[in-house]
CSV table of N, CA and C in Angstrom, one decimal:
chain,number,residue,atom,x,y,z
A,19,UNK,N,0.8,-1.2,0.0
A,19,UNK,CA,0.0,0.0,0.0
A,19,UNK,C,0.9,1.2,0.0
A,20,UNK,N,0.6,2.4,-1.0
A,20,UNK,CA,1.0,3.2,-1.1
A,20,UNK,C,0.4,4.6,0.0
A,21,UNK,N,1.8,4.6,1.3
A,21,UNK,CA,1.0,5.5,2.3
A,21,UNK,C,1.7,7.0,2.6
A,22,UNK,N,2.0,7.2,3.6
A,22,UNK,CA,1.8,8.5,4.1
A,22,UNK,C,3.8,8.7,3.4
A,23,UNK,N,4.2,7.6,4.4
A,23,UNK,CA,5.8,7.6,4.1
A,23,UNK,C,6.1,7.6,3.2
A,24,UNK,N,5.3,6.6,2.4
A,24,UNK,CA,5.7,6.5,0.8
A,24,UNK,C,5.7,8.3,-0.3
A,25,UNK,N,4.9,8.4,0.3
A,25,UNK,CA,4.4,9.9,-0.8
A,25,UNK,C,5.8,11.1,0.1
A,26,UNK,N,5.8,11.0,1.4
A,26,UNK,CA,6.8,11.7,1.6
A,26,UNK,C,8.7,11.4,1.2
A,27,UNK,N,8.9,10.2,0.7
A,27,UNK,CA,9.9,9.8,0.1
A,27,UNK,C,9.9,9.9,-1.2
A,28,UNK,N,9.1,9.7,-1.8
A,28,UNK,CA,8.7,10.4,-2.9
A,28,UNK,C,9.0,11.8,-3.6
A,29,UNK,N,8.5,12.3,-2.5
A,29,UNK,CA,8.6,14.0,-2.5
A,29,UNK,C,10.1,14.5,-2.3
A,30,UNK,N,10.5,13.8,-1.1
A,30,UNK,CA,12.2,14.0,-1.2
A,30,UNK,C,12.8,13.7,-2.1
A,31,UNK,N,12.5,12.6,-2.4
A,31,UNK,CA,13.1,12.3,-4.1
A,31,UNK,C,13.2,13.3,-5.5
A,32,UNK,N,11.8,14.0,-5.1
A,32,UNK,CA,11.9,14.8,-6.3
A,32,UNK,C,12.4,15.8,-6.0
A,33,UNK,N,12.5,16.2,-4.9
A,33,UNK,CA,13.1,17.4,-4.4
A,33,UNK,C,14.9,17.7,-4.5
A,34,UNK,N,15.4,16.6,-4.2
A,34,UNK,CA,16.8,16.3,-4.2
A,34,UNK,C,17.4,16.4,-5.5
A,35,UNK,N,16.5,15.6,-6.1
A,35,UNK,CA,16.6,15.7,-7.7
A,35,UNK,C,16.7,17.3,-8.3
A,36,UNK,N,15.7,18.3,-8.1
A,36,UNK,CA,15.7,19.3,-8.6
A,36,UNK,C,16.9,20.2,-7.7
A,37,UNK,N,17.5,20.0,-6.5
A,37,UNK,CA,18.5,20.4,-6.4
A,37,UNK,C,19.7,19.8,-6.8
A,38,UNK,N,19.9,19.0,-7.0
A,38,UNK,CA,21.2,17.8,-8.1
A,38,UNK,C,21.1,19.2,-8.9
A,39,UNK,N,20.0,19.2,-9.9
A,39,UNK,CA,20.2,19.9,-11.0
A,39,UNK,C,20.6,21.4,-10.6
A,40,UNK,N,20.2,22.1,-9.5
A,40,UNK,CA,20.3,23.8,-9.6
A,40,UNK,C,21.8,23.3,-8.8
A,41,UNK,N,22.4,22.3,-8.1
A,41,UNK,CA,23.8,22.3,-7.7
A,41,UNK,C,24.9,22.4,-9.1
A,42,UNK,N,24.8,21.9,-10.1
A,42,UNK,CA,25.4,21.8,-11.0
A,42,UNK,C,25.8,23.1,-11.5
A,43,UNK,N,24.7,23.9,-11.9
A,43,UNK,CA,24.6,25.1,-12.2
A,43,UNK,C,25.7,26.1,-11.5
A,44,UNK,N,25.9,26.1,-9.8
A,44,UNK,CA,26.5,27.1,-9.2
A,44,UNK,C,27.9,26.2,-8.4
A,45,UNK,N,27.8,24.5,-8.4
A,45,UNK,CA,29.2,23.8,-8.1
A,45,UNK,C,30.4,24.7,-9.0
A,46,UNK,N,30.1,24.9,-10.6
A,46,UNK,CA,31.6,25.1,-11.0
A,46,UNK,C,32.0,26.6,-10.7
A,47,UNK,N,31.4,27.4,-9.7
A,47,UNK,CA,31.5,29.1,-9.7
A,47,UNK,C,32.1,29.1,-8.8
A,48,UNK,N,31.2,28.4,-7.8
A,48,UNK,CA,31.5,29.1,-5.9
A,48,UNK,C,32.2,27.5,-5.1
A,49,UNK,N,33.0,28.1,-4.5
A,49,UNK,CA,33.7,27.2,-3.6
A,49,UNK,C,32.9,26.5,-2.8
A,50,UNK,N,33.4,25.5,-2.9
A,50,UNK,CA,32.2,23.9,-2.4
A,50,UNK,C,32.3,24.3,-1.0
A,51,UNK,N,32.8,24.3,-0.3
A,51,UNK,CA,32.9,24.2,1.2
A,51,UNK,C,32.0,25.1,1.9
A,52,UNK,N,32.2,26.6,1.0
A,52,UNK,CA,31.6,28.0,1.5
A,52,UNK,C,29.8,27.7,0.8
A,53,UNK,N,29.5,26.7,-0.5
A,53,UNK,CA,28.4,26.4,-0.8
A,53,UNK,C,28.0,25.6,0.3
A,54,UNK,N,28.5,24.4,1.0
A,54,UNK,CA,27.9,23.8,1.5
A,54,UNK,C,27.8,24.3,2.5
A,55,UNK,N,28.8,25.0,3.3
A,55,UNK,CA,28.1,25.4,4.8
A,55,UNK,C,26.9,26.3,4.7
A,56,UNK,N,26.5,26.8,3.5
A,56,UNK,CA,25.3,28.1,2.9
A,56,UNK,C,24.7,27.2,3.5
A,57,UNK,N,24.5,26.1,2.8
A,57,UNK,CA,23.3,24.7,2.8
A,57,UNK,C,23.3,24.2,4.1
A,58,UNK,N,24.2,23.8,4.5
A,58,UNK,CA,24.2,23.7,6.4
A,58,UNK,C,23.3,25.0,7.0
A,59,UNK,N,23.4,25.8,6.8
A,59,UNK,CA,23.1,26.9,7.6
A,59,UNK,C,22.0,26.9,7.5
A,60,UNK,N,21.7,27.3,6.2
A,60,UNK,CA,20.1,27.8,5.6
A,60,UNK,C,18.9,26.1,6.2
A,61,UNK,N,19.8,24.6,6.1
A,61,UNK,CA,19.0,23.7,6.4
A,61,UNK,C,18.8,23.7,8.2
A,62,UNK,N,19.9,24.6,8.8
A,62,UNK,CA,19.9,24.1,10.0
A,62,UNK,C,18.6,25.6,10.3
A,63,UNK,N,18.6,26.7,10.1
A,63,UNK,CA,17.7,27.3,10.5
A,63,UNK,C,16.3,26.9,9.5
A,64,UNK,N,16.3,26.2,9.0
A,64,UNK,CA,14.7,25.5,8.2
A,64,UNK,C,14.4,24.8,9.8
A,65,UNK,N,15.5,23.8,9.4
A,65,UNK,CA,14.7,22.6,11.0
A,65,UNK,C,14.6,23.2,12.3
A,66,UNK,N,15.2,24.2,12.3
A,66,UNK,CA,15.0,24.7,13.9
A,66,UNK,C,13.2,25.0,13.8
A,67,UNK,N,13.3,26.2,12.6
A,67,UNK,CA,11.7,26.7,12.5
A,67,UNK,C,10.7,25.7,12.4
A,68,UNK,N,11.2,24.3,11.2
A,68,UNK,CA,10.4,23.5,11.4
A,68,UNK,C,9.9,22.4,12.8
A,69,UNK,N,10.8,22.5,13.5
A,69,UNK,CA,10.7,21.7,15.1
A,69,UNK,C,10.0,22.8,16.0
A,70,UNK,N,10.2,24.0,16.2
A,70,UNK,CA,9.4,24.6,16.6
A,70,UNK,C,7.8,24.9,16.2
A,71,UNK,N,7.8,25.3,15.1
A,71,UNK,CA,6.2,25.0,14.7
A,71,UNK,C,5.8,23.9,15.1
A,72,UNK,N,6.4,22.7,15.0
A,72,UNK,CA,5.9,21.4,15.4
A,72,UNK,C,5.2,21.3,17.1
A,73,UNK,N,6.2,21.5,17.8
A,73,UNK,CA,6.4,21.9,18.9
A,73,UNK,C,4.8,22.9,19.5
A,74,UNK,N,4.8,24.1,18.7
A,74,UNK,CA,3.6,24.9,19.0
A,74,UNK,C,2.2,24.2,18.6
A,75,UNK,N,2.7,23.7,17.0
A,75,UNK,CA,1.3,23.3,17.2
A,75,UNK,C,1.0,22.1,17.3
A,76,UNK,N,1.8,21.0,17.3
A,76,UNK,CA,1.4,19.5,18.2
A,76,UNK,C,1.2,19.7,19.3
A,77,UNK,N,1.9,20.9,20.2
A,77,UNK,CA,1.8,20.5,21.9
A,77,UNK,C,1.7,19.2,22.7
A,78,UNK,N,0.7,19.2,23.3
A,78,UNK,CA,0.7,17.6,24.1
A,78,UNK,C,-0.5,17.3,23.7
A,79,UNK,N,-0.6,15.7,23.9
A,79,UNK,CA,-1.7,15.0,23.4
A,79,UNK,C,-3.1,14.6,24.0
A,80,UNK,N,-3.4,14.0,24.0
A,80,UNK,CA,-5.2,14.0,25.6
A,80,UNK,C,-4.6,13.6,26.1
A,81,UNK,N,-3.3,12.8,26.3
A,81,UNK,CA,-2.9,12.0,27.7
A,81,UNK,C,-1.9,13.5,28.4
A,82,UNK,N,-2.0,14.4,27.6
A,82,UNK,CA,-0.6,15.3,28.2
A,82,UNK,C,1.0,15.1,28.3
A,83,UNK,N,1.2,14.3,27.4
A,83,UNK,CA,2.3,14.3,26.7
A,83,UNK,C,2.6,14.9,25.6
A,84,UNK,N,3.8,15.2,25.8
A,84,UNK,CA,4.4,15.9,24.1
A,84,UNK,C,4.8,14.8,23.2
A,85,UNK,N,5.0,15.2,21.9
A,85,UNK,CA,5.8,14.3,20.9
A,85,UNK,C,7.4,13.9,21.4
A,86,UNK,N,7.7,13.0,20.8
A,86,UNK,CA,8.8,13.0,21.0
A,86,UNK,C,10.3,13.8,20.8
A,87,UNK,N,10.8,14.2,21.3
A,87,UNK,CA,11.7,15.4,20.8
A,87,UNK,C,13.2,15.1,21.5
A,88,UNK,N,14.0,15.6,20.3
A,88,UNK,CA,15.6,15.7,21.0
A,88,UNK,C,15.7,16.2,21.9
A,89,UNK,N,15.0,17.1,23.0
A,89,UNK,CA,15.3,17.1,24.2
A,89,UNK,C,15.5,16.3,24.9
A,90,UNK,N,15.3,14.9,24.9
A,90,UNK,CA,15.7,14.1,25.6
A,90,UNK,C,17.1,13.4,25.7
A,91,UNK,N,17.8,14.5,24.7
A,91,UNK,CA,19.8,13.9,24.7
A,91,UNK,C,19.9,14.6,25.9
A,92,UNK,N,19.5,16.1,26.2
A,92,UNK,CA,20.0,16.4,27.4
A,92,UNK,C,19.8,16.0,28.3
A,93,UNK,N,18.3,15.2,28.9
A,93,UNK,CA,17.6,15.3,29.9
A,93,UNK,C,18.6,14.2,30.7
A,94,UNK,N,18.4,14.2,32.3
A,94,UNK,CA,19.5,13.5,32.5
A,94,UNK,C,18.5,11.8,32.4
A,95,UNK,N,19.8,10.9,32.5
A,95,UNK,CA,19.1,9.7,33.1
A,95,UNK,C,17.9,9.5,34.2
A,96,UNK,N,17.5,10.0,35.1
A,96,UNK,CA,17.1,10.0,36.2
A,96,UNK,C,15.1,10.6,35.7
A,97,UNK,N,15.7,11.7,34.8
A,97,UNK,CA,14.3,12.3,34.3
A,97,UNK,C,13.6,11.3,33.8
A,98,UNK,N,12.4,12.0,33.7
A,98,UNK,CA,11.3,10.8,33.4
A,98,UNK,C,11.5,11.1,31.5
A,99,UNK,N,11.9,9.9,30.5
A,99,UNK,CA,12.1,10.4,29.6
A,99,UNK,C,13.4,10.1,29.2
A,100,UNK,N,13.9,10.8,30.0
A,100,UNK,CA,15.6,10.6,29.3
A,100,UNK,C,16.2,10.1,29.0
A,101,UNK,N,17.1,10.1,28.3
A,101,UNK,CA,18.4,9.1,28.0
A,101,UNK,C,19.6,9.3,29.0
A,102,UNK,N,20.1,8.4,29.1
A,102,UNK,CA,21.3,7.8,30.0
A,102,UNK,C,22.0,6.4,29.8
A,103,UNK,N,23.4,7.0,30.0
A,103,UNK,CA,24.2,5.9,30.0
A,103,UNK,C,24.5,5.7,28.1
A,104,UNK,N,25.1,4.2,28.3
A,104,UNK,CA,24.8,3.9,26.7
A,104,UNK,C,24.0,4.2,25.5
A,105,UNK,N,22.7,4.4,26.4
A,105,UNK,CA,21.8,4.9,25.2
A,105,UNK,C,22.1,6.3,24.3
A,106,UNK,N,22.6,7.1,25.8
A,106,UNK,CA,22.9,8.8,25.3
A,106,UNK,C,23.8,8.8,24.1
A,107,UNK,N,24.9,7.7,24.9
A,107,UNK,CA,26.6,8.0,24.0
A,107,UNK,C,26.2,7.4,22.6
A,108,UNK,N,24.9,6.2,22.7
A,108,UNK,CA,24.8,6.0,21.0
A,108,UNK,C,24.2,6.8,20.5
A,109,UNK,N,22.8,7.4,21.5
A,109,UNK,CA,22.2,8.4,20.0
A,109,UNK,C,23.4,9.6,19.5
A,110,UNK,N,23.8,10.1,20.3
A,110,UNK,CA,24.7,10.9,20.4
A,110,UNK,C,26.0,10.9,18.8
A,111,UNK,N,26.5,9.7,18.9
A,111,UNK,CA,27.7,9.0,18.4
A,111,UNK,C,26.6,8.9,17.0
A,112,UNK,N,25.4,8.6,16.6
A,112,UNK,CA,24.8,8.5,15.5
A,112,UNK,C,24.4,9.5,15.4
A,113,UNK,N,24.1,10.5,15.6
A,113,UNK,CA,23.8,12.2,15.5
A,113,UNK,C,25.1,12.4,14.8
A,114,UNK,N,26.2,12.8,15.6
A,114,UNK,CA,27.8,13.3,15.3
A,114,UNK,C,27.9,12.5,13.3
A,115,UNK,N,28.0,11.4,13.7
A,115,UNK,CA,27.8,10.4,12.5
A,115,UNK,C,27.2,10.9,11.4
A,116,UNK,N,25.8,11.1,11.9
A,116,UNK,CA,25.0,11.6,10.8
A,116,UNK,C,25.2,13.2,10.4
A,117,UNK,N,25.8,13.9,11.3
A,117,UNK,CA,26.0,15.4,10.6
A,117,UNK,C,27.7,15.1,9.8
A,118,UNK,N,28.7,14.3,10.4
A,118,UNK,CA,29.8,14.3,9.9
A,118,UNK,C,30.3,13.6,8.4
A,119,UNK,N,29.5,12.4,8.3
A,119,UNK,CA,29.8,11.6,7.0
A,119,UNK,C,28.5,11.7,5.9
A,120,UNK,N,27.3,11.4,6.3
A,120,UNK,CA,26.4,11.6,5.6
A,120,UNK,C,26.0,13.3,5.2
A,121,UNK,N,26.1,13.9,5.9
A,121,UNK,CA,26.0,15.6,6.2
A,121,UNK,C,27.2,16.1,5.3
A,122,UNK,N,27.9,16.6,6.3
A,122,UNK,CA,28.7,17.6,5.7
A,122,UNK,C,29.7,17.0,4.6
A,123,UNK,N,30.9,15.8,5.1
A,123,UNK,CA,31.5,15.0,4.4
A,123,UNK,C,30.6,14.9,2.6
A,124,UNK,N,29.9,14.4,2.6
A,124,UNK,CA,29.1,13.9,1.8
A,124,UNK,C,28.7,15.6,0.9
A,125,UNK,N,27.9,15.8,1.7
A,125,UNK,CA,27.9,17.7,0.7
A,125,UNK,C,28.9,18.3,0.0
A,126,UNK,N,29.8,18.2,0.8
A,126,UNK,CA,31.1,18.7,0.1
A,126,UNK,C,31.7,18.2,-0.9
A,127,UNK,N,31.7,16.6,-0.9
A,127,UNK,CA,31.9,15.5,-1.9
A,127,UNK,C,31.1,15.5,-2.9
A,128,UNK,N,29.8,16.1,-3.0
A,128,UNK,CA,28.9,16.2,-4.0
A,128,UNK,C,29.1,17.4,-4.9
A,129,UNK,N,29.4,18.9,-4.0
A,129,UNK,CA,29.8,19.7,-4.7
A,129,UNK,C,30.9,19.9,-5.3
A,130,UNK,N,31.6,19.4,-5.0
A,130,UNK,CA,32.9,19.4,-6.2
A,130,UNK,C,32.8,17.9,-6.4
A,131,UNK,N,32.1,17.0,-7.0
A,131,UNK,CA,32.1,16.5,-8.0
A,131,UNK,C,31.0,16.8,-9.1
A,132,UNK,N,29.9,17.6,-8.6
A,132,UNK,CA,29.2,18.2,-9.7
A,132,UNK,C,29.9,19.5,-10.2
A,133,UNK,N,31.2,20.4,-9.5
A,133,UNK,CA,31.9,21.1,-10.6
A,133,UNK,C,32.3,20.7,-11.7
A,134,UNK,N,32.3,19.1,-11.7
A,134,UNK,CA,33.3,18.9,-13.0
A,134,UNK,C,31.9,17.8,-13.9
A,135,UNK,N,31.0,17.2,-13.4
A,135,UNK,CA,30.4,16.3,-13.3
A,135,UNK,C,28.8,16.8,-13.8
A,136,UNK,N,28.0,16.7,-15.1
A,136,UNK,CA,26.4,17.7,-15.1
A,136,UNK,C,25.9,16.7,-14.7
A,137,UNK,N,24.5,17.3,-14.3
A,137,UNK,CA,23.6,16.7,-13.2
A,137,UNK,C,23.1,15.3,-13.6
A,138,UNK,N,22.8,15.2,-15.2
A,138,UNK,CA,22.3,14.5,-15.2
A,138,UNK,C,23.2,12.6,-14.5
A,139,UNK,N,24.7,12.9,-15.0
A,139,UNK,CA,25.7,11.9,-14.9
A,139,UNK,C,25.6,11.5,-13.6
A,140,UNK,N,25.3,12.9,-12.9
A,140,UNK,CA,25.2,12.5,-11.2
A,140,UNK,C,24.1,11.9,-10.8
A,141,UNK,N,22.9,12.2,-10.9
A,141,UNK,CA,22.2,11.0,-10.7
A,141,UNK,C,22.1,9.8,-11.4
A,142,UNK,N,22.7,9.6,-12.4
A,142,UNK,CA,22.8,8.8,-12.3
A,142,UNK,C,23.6,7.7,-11.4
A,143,UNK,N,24.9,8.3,-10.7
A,143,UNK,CA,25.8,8.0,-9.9
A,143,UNK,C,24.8,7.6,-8.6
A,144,UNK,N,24.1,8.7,-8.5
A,144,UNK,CA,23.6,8.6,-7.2
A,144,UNK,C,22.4,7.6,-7.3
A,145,UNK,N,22.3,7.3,-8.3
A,145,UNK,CA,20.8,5.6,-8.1
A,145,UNK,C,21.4,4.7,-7.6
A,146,UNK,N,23.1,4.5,-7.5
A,146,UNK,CA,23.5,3.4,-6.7
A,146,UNK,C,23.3,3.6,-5.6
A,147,UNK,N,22.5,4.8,-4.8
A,147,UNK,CA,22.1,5.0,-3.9
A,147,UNK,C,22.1,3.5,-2.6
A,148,UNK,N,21.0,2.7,-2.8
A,148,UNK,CA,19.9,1.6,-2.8
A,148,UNK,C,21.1,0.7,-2.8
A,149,UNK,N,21.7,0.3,-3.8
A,149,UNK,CA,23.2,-0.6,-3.4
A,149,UNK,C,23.6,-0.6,-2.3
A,150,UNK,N,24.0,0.8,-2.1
A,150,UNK,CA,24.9,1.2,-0.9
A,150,UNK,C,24.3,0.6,0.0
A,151,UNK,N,23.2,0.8,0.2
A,151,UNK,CA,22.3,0.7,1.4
A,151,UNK,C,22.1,-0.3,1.7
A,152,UNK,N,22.1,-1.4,0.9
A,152,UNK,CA,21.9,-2.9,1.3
A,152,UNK,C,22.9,-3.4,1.4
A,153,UNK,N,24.4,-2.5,1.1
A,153,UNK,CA,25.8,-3.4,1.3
A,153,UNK,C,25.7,-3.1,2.7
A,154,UNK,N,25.7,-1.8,3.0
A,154,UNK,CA,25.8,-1.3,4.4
A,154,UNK,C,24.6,-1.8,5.5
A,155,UNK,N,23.8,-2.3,5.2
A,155,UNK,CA,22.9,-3.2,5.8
A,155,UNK,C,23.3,-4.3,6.4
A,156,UNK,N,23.4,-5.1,4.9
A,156,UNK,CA,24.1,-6.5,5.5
A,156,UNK,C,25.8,-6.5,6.3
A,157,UNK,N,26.1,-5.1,6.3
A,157,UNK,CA,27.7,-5.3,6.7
A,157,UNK,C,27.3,-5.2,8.0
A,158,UNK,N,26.8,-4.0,8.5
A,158,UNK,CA,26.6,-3.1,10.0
A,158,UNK,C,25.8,-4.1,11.1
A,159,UNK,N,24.3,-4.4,9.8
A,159,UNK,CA,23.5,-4.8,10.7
A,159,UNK,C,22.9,-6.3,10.4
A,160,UNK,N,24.0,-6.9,10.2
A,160,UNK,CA,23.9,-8.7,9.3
A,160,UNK,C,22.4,-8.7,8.4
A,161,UNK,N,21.7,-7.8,7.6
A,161,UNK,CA,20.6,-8.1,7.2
A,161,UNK,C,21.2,-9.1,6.1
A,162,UNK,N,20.1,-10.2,5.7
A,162,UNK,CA,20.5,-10.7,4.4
A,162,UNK,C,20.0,-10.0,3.4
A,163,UNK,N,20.4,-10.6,2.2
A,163,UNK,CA,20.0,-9.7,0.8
A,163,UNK,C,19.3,-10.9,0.2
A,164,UNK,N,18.1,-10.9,0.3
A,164,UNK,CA,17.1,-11.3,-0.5
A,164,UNK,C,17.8,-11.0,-2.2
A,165,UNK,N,16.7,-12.3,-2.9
A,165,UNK,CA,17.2,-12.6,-4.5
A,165,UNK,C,16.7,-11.6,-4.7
A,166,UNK,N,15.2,-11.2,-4.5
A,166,UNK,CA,14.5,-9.8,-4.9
A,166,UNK,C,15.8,-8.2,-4.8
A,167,UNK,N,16.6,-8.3,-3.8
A,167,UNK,CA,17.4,-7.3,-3.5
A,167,UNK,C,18.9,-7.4,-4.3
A,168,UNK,N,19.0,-8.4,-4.4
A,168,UNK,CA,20.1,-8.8,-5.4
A,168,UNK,C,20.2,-8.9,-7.0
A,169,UNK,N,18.6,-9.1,-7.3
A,169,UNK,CA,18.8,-8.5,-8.8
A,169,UNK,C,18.1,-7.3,-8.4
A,170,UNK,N,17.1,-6.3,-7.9
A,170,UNK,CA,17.2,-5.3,-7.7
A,170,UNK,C,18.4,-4.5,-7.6
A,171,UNK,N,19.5,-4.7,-6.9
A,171,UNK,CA,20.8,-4.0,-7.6
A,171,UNK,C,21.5,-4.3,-8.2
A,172,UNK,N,21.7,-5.6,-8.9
A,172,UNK,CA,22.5,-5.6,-10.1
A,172,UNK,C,21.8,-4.8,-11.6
A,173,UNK,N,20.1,-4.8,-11.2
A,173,UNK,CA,19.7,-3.6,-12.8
A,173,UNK,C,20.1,-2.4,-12.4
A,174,UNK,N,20.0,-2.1,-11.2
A,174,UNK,CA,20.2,-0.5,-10.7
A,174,UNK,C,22.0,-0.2,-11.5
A,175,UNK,N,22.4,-1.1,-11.0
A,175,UNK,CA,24.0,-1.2,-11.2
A,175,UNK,C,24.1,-1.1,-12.7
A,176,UNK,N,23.3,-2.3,-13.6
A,176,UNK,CA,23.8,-2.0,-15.0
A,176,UNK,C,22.9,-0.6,-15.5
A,177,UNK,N,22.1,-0.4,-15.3
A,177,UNK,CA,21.5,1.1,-15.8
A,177,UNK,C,22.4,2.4,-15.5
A,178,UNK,N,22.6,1.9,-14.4
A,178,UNK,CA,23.8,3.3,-13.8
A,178,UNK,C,25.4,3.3,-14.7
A,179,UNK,N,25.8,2.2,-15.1
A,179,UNK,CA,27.0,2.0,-15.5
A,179,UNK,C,26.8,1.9,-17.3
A,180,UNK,N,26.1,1.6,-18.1
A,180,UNK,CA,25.2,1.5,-18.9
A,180,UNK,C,25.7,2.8,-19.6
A,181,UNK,N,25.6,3.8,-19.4
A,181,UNK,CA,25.4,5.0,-20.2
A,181,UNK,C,27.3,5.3,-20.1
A,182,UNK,N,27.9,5.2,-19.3
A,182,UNK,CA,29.5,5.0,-18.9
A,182,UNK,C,30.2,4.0,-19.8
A,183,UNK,N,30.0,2.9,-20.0
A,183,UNK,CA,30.2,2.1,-20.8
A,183,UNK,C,29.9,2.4,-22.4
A,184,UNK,N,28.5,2.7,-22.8
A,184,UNK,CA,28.2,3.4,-24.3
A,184,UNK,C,29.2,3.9,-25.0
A,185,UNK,N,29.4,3.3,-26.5
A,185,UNK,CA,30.2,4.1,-27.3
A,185,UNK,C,30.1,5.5,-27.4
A,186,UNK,N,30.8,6.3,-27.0
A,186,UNK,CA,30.0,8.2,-27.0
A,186,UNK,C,29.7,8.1,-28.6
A,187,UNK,N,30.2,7.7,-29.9
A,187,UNK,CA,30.3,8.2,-31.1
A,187,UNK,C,28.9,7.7,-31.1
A,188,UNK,N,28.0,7.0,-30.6
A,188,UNK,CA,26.3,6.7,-31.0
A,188,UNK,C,26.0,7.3,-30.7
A,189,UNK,N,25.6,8.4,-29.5
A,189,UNK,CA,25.1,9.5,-29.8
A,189,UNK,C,25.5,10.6,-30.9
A,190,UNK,N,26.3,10.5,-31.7
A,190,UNK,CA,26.4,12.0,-32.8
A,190,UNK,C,25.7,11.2,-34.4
């Protein structure tokens, strides 16, 4: 069934996409690093505004609870709620993680490779997306790779590689 999550990955999808493309455009002008912290900045006061609206207008529920919210990295162990101990240092260590390799690392690596790279080549690069994700699956988190997952990336793989391999002289 096509649901709520579905349509919102969806929408990220398209969205990423049309920035791929307007990144190409200004990667070969402006220096990747001072581009990407723009994008850090400008994404980090999006989410602040966006958690706060959330915040005002979710409030708490009929039981009088709130949503769930990253205030609970600070809250100590002891609070009702909190995190403590091992729990803290892994969300923590996965936060750090997620702003350092997938975040910023990764941004920077994107923009100077679309200086030299047009958008379209890059998504293509970037549909091995889904590969990744099921190597780093089964490495991190022992998932197995289903046949369905394994020829699902080997077409991902030949479509993506496909256009790289082509004689360029067929297109003229």
């Amino acid at each position: 069934d096509f649901g709520a999550g579905d349509a919102c990955c969806l929408a990220a999808a398209a969205l990423y996409s049309a920035f791929t493309v307007r990144l190409g455009t200004y990667a070969a002008r402006l220096n990747a690093a001072e581009l990407s912290a723009a994008k850090a900045l400008a994404m980090t006061a999006l989410c602040v505004a966006w958690w706060g609206l959330e915040r005002v207008c979710l409030g708490a529920d009929a039981a009088g609870s709130a949503p769930a919210s990253v205030s609970i990295l600070w809250s100590s162990a002891s609070a009702a709620g909190g995190l403590g101990g091992a729990s803290a240092v892994a969300v923590w260590g996965a936060v750090a993680y997620s702003a350092l390799a997938p975040g910023a690392l990764a941004n920077v690596l994107q923009t100077r490779g679309q200086s030299a790279v047009p958008a379209a080549e890059a998504q293509l690069i970037f549909a091995t997306t889904p590969v990744f994700n099921a190597a780093v699956a089964a490495a991190a988190l022992g998932e197995t790779a289903t046949t369905n997952t394994l020829v699902g990336g080997a077409v991902i793989l030949a479509a993506s590689l496909a256009p790289f391999l082509a004689d360029p002289d067929e297109d003229e």
